[in-house]
Short mmCIF file of C-alpha atoms and ligand atoms in Angstrom, two decimals:
data_model
loop_
_atom_site.label_atom_id
_atom_site.label_comp_id
_atom_site.label_asym_id
_atom_site.label_seq_id
_atom_site.Cartn_x
_atom_site.Cartn_y
_atom_site.Cartn_z
CA MET A 29 -11.07 48.52 -26.22
CA LYS A 30 -8.27 51.09 -26.73
CA ASP A 31 -6.22 51.69 -30.11
CA HIS A 32 -2.98 50.19 -30.12
CA LEU A 33 -0.26 48.91 -32.70
CA GLN A 34 0.19 45.33 -32.78
CA ILE A 35 4.04 43.78 -33.03
CA LYS A 36 3.78 43.36 -36.74
CA ASP A 37 3.03 47.14 -36.98
CA TRP A 38 6.19 48.16 -34.46
CA GLY A 39 8.43 49.02 -37.54
CA PHE A 40 10.79 45.75 -37.14
CA GLY A 41 9.27 43.99 -40.12
CA ILE A 42 8.31 41.15 -37.53
CA GLU A 43 5.67 38.74 -38.80
CA GLY A 44 3.67 35.78 -37.33
CA HIS A 45 4.64 34.18 -34.26
CA VAL A 46 7.57 36.75 -32.29
CA ILE A 47 10.51 34.64 -31.20
CA ILE A 48 12.49 36.74 -28.46
CA ALA A 49 15.88 35.10 -27.26
CA GLY A 50 18.73 36.02 -25.29
CA PRO A 51 20.37 35.59 -21.95
CA CYS A 52 18.77 36.12 -18.64
CA SER A 53 21.30 38.81 -17.86
CA ALA A 54 23.90 40.68 -19.89
CA GLU A 55 27.09 39.47 -18.03
CA THR A 56 30.26 40.65 -20.08
CA PRO A 57 30.88 41.53 -23.43
CA GLU A 58 32.56 38.39 -24.30
CA GLN A 59 29.23 36.48 -23.31
CA ILE A 60 26.94 38.94 -25.55
CA GLU A 61 29.23 38.23 -28.18
CA LYS A 62 29.25 34.31 -28.03
CA VAL A 63 25.75 34.20 -27.70
CA CYS A 64 25.20 36.10 -30.88
CA LEU A 65 27.99 34.18 -32.52
CA ASP A 66 26.25 31.09 -31.68
CA MET A 67 22.92 32.19 -32.81
CA LYS A 68 24.50 33.01 -36.15
CA LYS A 69 26.11 29.94 -36.45
CA GLU A 70 22.88 27.62 -35.86
CA ASN A 71 21.10 30.13 -38.21
CA MET A 72 18.77 30.74 -35.31
CA VAL A 73 18.29 34.33 -35.39
CA PRO A 74 15.54 35.57 -33.45
CA ASP A 75 13.12 38.43 -34.00
CA MET A 76 14.20 40.37 -30.79
CA PHE A 77 17.35 40.02 -28.50
CA ARG A 78 16.38 39.98 -24.84
CA ALA A 79 19.11 40.85 -21.97
CA GLY A 80 18.35 41.78 -18.66
CA ILE A 81 20.49 44.87 -17.29
CA TRP A 82 18.79 45.31 -13.95
CA LYS A 83 17.78 42.21 -12.31
CA PRO A 84 15.22 42.32 -9.72
CA ARG A 85 16.28 39.39 -7.17
CA THR A 86 14.69 38.43 -4.17
CA ARG A 87 17.28 38.73 -2.06
CA PRO A 88 20.33 41.01 -1.94
CA GLY A 89 23.69 39.85 -2.68
CA SER A 90 23.10 37.87 -5.77
CA PHE A 91 23.98 39.37 -9.13
CA GLU A 92 21.69 42.31 -9.57
CA GLY A 93 22.61 43.13 -13.18
CA ILE A 94 25.63 44.50 -14.74
CA GLY A 95 23.77 48.25 -15.20
CA GLU A 96 24.30 50.87 -17.65
CA GLU A 97 27.86 49.42 -18.65
CA GLY A 98 25.91 46.48 -20.08
CA LEU A 99 23.96 48.58 -22.44
CA LYS A 100 27.01 49.38 -24.47
CA TRP A 101 27.40 46.10 -25.35
CA MET A 102 24.25 45.78 -27.21
CA GLU A 103 26.07 47.49 -29.89
CA ILE A 104 27.76 44.02 -30.37
CA VAL A 105 24.15 42.38 -30.91
CA ARG A 106 23.31 45.22 -33.48
CA HIS A 107 26.56 44.42 -35.13
CA HIS A 108 26.24 40.40 -35.63
CA LEU A 109 22.44 40.23 -35.74
CA ASN A 110 21.04 43.41 -36.56
CA ILE A 111 17.88 42.83 -34.68
CA PRO A 112 15.70 45.02 -32.05
CA ILE A 113 16.97 44.88 -28.77
CA THR A 114 14.62 44.73 -25.54
CA THR A 115 15.54 44.74 -21.63
CA GLU A 116 13.36 45.43 -18.56
CA VAL A 117 12.95 48.45 -17.11
CA GLY A 118 12.10 48.90 -13.52
CA ASN A 119 12.20 52.77 -12.52
CA ALA A 120 12.58 56.00 -14.13
CA ALA A 121 16.38 56.20 -14.08
CA HIS A 122 16.32 52.72 -15.93
CA VAL A 123 14.35 54.21 -18.84
CA GLU A 124 16.22 57.35 -19.27
CA LEU A 125 19.63 54.86 -19.43
CA ALA A 126 17.59 52.67 -21.54
CA LEU A 127 16.44 55.27 -24.08
CA LYS A 128 20.20 56.83 -24.05
CA HIS A 129 21.34 53.86 -25.40
CA LYS A 130 18.80 53.21 -27.87
CA VAL A 131 17.09 50.32 -26.74
CA ASP A 132 14.38 49.22 -28.95
CA VAL A 133 11.73 47.86 -26.91
CA LEU A 134 11.41 47.83 -23.23
CA TRP A 135 9.44 45.28 -20.90
CA VAL A 136 8.22 45.61 -17.41
CA GLY A 137 8.97 42.83 -15.07
CA ALA A 138 6.39 40.84 -12.95
CA ARG A 139 7.81 42.33 -9.59
CA THR A 140 7.06 45.81 -10.81
CA THR A 141 3.62 45.26 -12.66
CA VAL A 142 2.29 44.58 -9.12
CA ASN A 143 2.96 47.96 -8.08
CA PRO A 144 1.04 50.87 -9.68
CA PHE A 145 3.56 53.38 -8.20
CA ALA A 146 6.12 51.59 -10.12
CA VAL A 147 4.21 51.33 -13.42
CA GLN A 148 3.24 54.96 -13.01
CA GLU A 149 6.87 56.27 -12.64
CA ILE A 150 7.92 54.48 -15.70
CA ALA A 151 4.88 55.46 -17.78
CA ASP A 152 5.64 59.40 -16.63
CA ALA A 153 9.39 58.70 -17.69
CA LEU A 154 7.89 57.64 -21.14
CA LYS A 155 5.51 60.49 -21.78
CA GLY A 156 6.22 61.36 -25.20
CA VAL A 157 8.44 58.83 -26.10
CA ASP A 158 7.55 56.39 -29.06
CA ILE A 159 8.59 53.28 -28.06
CA PRO A 160 7.15 49.70 -27.82
CA VAL A 161 6.54 48.52 -23.92
CA MET A 162 5.75 44.84 -23.01
CA ILE A 163 4.20 44.11 -19.83
CA LYS A 164 4.99 41.04 -17.87
CA ASN A 165 1.84 39.64 -15.97
CA PRO A 166 1.93 40.57 -12.08
CA MET A 167 3.28 37.99 -9.66
CA ASN A 168 -0.01 37.29 -8.43
CA PRO A 169 -2.95 36.19 -10.88
CA ASP A 170 -4.59 39.62 -11.02
CA LEU A 171 -5.77 40.33 -14.34
CA GLN A 172 -6.77 43.98 -13.29
CA LEU A 173 -3.34 44.92 -12.24
CA TRP A 174 -1.92 43.28 -15.56
CA ILE A 175 -4.35 45.45 -17.90
CA GLY A 176 -3.93 48.60 -15.53
CA ALA A 177 -0.27 48.37 -16.29
CA LEU A 178 -0.85 48.62 -19.74
CA GLU A 179 -3.57 51.16 -19.33
CA ARG A 180 -0.80 53.12 -17.53
CA MET A 181 1.14 52.99 -20.58
CA HIS A 182 -1.30 53.50 -22.67
CA ALA A 183 -2.42 56.72 -20.97
CA VAL A 184 0.84 58.51 -21.40
CA GLY A 185 0.67 57.75 -25.32
CA ILE A 186 2.69 54.69 -25.88
CA ASN A 187 0.57 52.71 -28.18
CA LYS A 188 2.85 49.96 -29.49
CA LEU A 189 2.00 47.43 -26.48
CA ALA A 190 2.03 43.74 -25.90
CA ALA A 191 1.81 41.59 -22.75
CA ILE A 192 3.85 38.33 -21.59
CA HIS A 193 2.73 35.51 -19.75
CA ARG A 194 5.36 34.51 -17.46
CA GLY A 195 3.31 32.61 -14.83
CA PHE A 196 2.33 33.37 -11.24
CA SER A 197 3.95 32.44 -8.04
CA ASP A 198 2.67 29.56 -6.54
CA SER A 199 4.03 27.92 -3.25
CA TYR A 200 2.24 24.50 -3.56
CA ASP A 201 2.76 23.44 -7.44
CA LYS A 202 6.18 22.17 -7.67
CA ARG A 203 5.90 21.44 -11.12
CA PHE A 204 6.60 25.05 -12.03
CA ARG A 205 8.78 27.92 -10.89
CA ASN A 206 5.79 30.29 -11.86
CA LYS A 207 2.50 28.49 -12.66
CA PRO A 208 0.99 29.23 -15.97
CA ASN A 209 -2.69 30.18 -15.89
CA TRP A 210 -3.87 29.67 -19.63
CA SER A 211 -7.27 31.33 -18.94
CA MET A 212 -5.63 34.58 -17.97
CA PRO A 213 -4.17 35.71 -21.37
CA ILE A 214 -7.85 34.71 -22.75
CA HIS A 215 -9.40 36.97 -20.61
CA LEU A 216 -6.82 39.23 -21.36
CA LYS A 217 -7.14 39.16 -24.84
CA ARG A 218 -11.11 39.38 -24.65
CA GLU A 219 -11.00 42.48 -22.51
CA TRP A 220 -8.72 44.46 -24.77
CA LYS A 221 -9.01 43.37 -28.26
CA GLY A 222 -5.99 42.46 -30.35
CA MET A 223 -3.91 42.46 -27.45
CA GLU A 224 -0.83 40.13 -28.06
CA VAL A 225 0.44 37.74 -25.35
CA ILE A 226 4.03 36.22 -25.65
CA ASN A 227 4.93 33.32 -23.60
CA ASP A 228 7.66 33.19 -21.37
CA PRO A 229 8.18 29.19 -20.54
CA SER A 230 11.53 29.74 -19.15
CA HIS A 231 10.29 31.58 -16.16
CA ILE A 232 7.07 29.33 -15.85
CA VAL A 233 9.10 26.16 -15.98
CA GLY A 234 12.48 27.12 -14.25
CA ASN A 235 14.19 24.11 -15.91
CA ARG A 236 15.29 23.36 -19.52
CA GLU A 237 13.30 20.26 -19.83
CA GLY A 238 9.93 21.81 -19.47
CA ILE A 239 10.33 24.30 -22.21
CA LEU A 240 9.23 22.50 -25.62
CA GLU A 241 6.12 21.32 -23.43
CA THR A 242 5.14 24.70 -22.07
CA ALA A 243 5.88 26.54 -25.30
CA GLN A 244 3.69 24.16 -27.41
CA ARG A 245 0.79 24.70 -24.85
CA ALA A 246 1.02 28.61 -25.15
CA ILE A 247 0.81 28.37 -28.90
CA ASN A 248 -2.11 25.73 -28.73
CA PHE A 249 -3.76 28.18 -26.33
CA GLY A 250 -3.37 31.06 -28.97
CA LEU A 251 -0.69 33.08 -27.86
CA ASP A 252 1.33 35.26 -29.96
CA GLY A 253 5.08 34.51 -29.47
CA LEU A 254 7.92 33.12 -27.16
CA MET A 255 10.40 34.42 -24.98
CA ILE A 256 12.80 32.03 -24.24
CA GLU A 257 16.22 32.66 -22.23
CA THR A 258 19.30 31.52 -24.46
CA HIS A 259 22.85 31.62 -23.34
CA HIS A 260 26.25 29.98 -24.90
CA ASP A 261 27.12 28.34 -21.56
CA PRO A 262 23.67 28.18 -19.57
CA ASP A 263 25.32 26.17 -16.71
CA ASN A 264 27.78 28.88 -16.14
CA ALA A 265 25.20 31.54 -16.45
CA TRP A 266 25.31 34.35 -13.67
CA SER A 267 21.25 34.20 -13.28
CA ASP A 268 18.75 31.57 -13.93
CA ALA A 269 21.26 29.04 -14.75
CA LYS A 270 19.02 25.97 -14.69
CA GLN A 271 16.23 27.32 -17.05
CA GLN A 272 18.58 28.94 -19.93
CA VAL A 273 19.34 26.77 -23.23
CA THR A 274 21.95 27.14 -25.98
CA PRO A 275 20.99 28.67 -29.17
CA LYS A 276 21.24 25.03 -30.72
CA ARG A 277 18.82 23.77 -28.41
CA LEU A 278 16.65 26.63 -29.20
CA LYS A 279 16.48 26.09 -32.79
CA GLU A 280 15.50 22.30 -32.12
CA ILE A 281 12.71 23.48 -29.52
CA LEU A 282 11.34 25.81 -32.42
CA SER A 283 11.54 23.12 -35.27
CA LEU A 284 9.42 20.90 -32.78
CA ILE A 285 6.83 23.08 -32.10
CA ASP A 286 3.54 22.83 -34.02
CA PHE A 287 2.95 26.73 -34.69
CA LYS A 288 -0.56 26.41 -35.35
CA ASP A 289 -2.45 29.39 -37.15
CA THR A 290 -4.93 30.89 -34.92
CA LEU A 291 -8.36 29.71 -36.82
CA GLY A 292 -8.92 32.13 -39.59
CA SER A 293 -12.42 33.37 -39.52
CA GLU A 294 -12.41 34.01 -42.95
CA ASN A 295 -12.62 30.49 -44.45
CA PRO A 296 -12.55 27.81 -41.83
CA GLY A 297 -13.65 25.14 -43.88
CA GLU A 298 -16.88 23.01 -44.36
CA ARG A 299 -16.18 20.00 -42.28
CA LEU A 300 -15.15 22.88 -39.23
CA ASN A 301 -18.53 24.75 -39.81
CA ASP A 302 -20.30 21.60 -39.42
CA LEU A 303 -18.90 20.61 -36.18
CA ARG A 304 -19.05 24.37 -34.87
CA SER A 305 -22.85 24.41 -35.68
CA ALA A 306 -23.29 21.00 -33.95
CA VAL A 307 -21.57 22.51 -31.25
CA ASP A 308 -23.60 25.35 -31.06
CA HIS A 309 -26.89 23.44 -30.99
CA LEU A 310 -25.50 21.31 -28.06
CA ASP A 311 -24.71 24.50 -26.25
CA ASP A 312 -28.31 25.92 -26.58
CA GLN A 313 -29.44 22.37 -25.13
CA LEU A 314 -27.11 22.98 -22.53
CA LEU A 315 -28.29 26.64 -21.35
CA ASP A 316 -31.89 25.25 -21.59
CA ILE A 317 -31.04 22.13 -19.31
CA LEU A 318 -29.16 24.80 -16.97
CA GLN A 319 -32.32 27.22 -16.96
CA GLU A 320 -34.56 24.38 -16.03
CA ARG A 321 -32.26 23.20 -13.12
CA PHE A 322 -31.93 26.36 -11.79
CA SER A 323 -35.83 26.86 -11.77
CA LEU A 324 -36.12 23.71 -9.80
CA ILE A 325 -33.47 25.18 -7.46
CA ASP A 326 -35.34 27.91 -6.75
CA GLN A 327 -38.47 25.89 -6.30
CA ILE A 328 -36.33 23.76 -3.48
CA GLY A 329 -35.12 27.59 -2.17
CA ALA A 330 -38.71 28.45 -1.63
CA TYR A 331 -39.40 25.14 0.18
CA LYS A 332 -36.49 25.37 2.30
CA ARG A 333 -37.74 29.03 3.62
CA GLU A 334 -41.19 27.74 4.31
CA HIS A 335 -39.98 25.03 6.39
CA HIS A 336 -36.93 26.99 7.95
CA LEU A 337 -34.41 24.76 6.33
CA THR A 338 -30.83 25.97 5.63
CA VAL A 339 -29.72 26.68 2.42
CA PHE A 340 -26.90 24.56 2.39
CA GLN A 341 -27.49 20.98 3.19
CA SER A 342 -24.12 19.20 3.49
CA ASP A 343 -25.46 15.45 3.26
CA ARG A 344 -27.13 16.22 0.09
CA TRP A 345 -24.27 18.08 -1.51
CA LYS A 346 -21.99 15.59 -0.57
CA PHE A 347 -24.17 12.90 -2.51
CA VAL A 348 -24.34 15.31 -5.63
CA MET A 349 -20.61 15.85 -5.82
CA GLU A 350 -19.72 12.05 -5.33
CA SER A 351 -22.53 10.44 -7.73
CA ARG A 352 -22.05 12.96 -10.52
CA THR A 353 -18.21 13.02 -10.10
CA GLN A 354 -18.54 9.08 -10.60
CA LYS A 355 -20.89 9.36 -13.65
CA GLY A 356 -18.76 11.96 -15.45
CA VAL A 357 -15.73 10.04 -15.04
CA GLN A 358 -17.44 7.09 -16.40
CA LYS A 359 -18.08 9.38 -19.54
CA ASN A 360 -14.58 10.27 -20.11
CA LEU A 361 -14.74 13.50 -18.19
CA SER A 362 -11.97 14.17 -15.63
CA GLU A 363 -12.33 14.25 -12.14
CA LYS A 364 -10.96 17.67 -11.78
CA PHE A 365 -13.25 19.20 -14.47
CA MET A 366 -16.37 17.46 -12.92
CA LYS A 367 -15.32 18.89 -9.41
CA GLU A 368 -14.81 22.35 -10.71
CA LEU A 369 -18.31 22.19 -12.76
CA LEU A 370 -20.11 21.05 -9.78
CA TYR A 371 -18.92 23.51 -7.63
CA CYS A 372 -19.55 26.50 -9.84
CA ILE A 373 -23.30 25.15 -10.31
CA HIS A 374 -23.45 24.54 -6.62
CA GLU A 375 -22.39 28.21 -5.66
CA GLU A 376 -24.66 29.47 -8.06
CA SER A 377 -27.47 27.52 -6.45
CA VAL A 378 -26.38 28.64 -3.20
CA LYS A 379 -26.46 32.46 -4.47
CA ARG A 380 -30.08 32.01 -5.80
CA GLN A 381 -31.71 30.63 -2.68
CA GLU A 382 -29.80 33.24 -0.39
CA LYS A 383 -31.03 36.04 -2.64
CA GLN A 384 -34.69 34.29 -2.45
CA LEU A 385 -34.11 34.53 1.61
CA ARG A 386 -33.20 38.17 1.57
CA GLU A 387 -35.98 39.22 -0.87
CA ALA A 388 -38.58 37.12 1.38
CA ASP A 389 -37.18 38.76 4.70
CA ALA A 390 -37.56 42.18 2.88
CA VAL A 391 -40.91 42.06 2.10
CA LYS A 392 -41.65 40.67 5.97
CA LYS A 393 -40.00 43.86 7.34
C1 PEP B 409 13.36 38.22 -16.46
O1 PEP B 409 12.76 38.01 -17.82
O2 PEP B 409 14.85 37.74 -16.74
C2 PEP B 409 12.75 38.28 -15.40
C3 PEP B 409 13.27 38.66 -14.50
O3 PEP B 409 11.33 38.01 -15.61
P1 PEP B 409 10.07 38.23 -14.66
O4 PEP B 409 9.69 39.67 -14.26
O5 PEP B 409 9.24 37.46 -15.44
O6 PEP B 409 10.45 37.27 -13.51
MN1 MN B 410 15.83 35.32 -16.12
#
């Protein structure tokens, strides 16, 4: 798609999976210093230090960030860790102050990405500035909004870009604070070649316990790094206390993660090649079978039309769903997968038959 520079080319010497850590919010100079010293003590210096200066809170009255004062404390981070610093900007005034205090990397938060006016305001404030920008996914699972925010930055000349997957608001699934959608980053990478996506398990899970599992899944899905909220005294953090981990625990989490390489296309190995060509062959067969199945569906459609039958026949559909799901489960395919697959096939069948009907009606007229 569009040319952009990947994290390794942002000029910070970062290689491999990028690790971003630091507190949800900057609270006091002592807090910033303690986090840094604990990171140093644990020999757990991340690639980038994060700290929220302006906090988008759901309701007013809770801690809304320390503001410009906190940007001055970033000198403490530079002094102890000498790593790039990143913070969230939500409007043009934030951008101006972050640039004034030499923040190295900016990120746009989930609540801002949903609003093209706000994103454009930030982009306009960044015109002519050479600074990397990371875009968190919007609160709702809308890939176009996410890409749109990246495009708005790109259009004003920001070419150091990355995305952050922090999950999506979902009031039904209580396992997550923000439910991950692993296909979304994959679609994003498909639509914008080379776009790196960092995972933020802290905001996805919302507690300390689940961070390792979600971070590992992210790496398994080929994501390019992790942003993990880290505090020297998480229980007493001024925001997101439940989900922050200590530098010690961060080190442990990172040591337990199996950082797989994305499959090198250069030399995947003979065994893998054999397995892949077997899969290619089966996929060809699968497509032939689908083609055949839809041709039968078209013939059924013609019959229904001739006999003035509705396209959707609920008893038949119920039977297809139940019998196939049962067979699939016996073949070790999950019930959820079977249902999704059958819905997908059925929807396409109904669409084809409706199209047939429309075309036949058009000929009649
Ligand atoms: C954060 O990173 O602290 C934050 C507020 O994130 P999000 O925009 O993902 O909610
Ligand atoms: Mn937070």
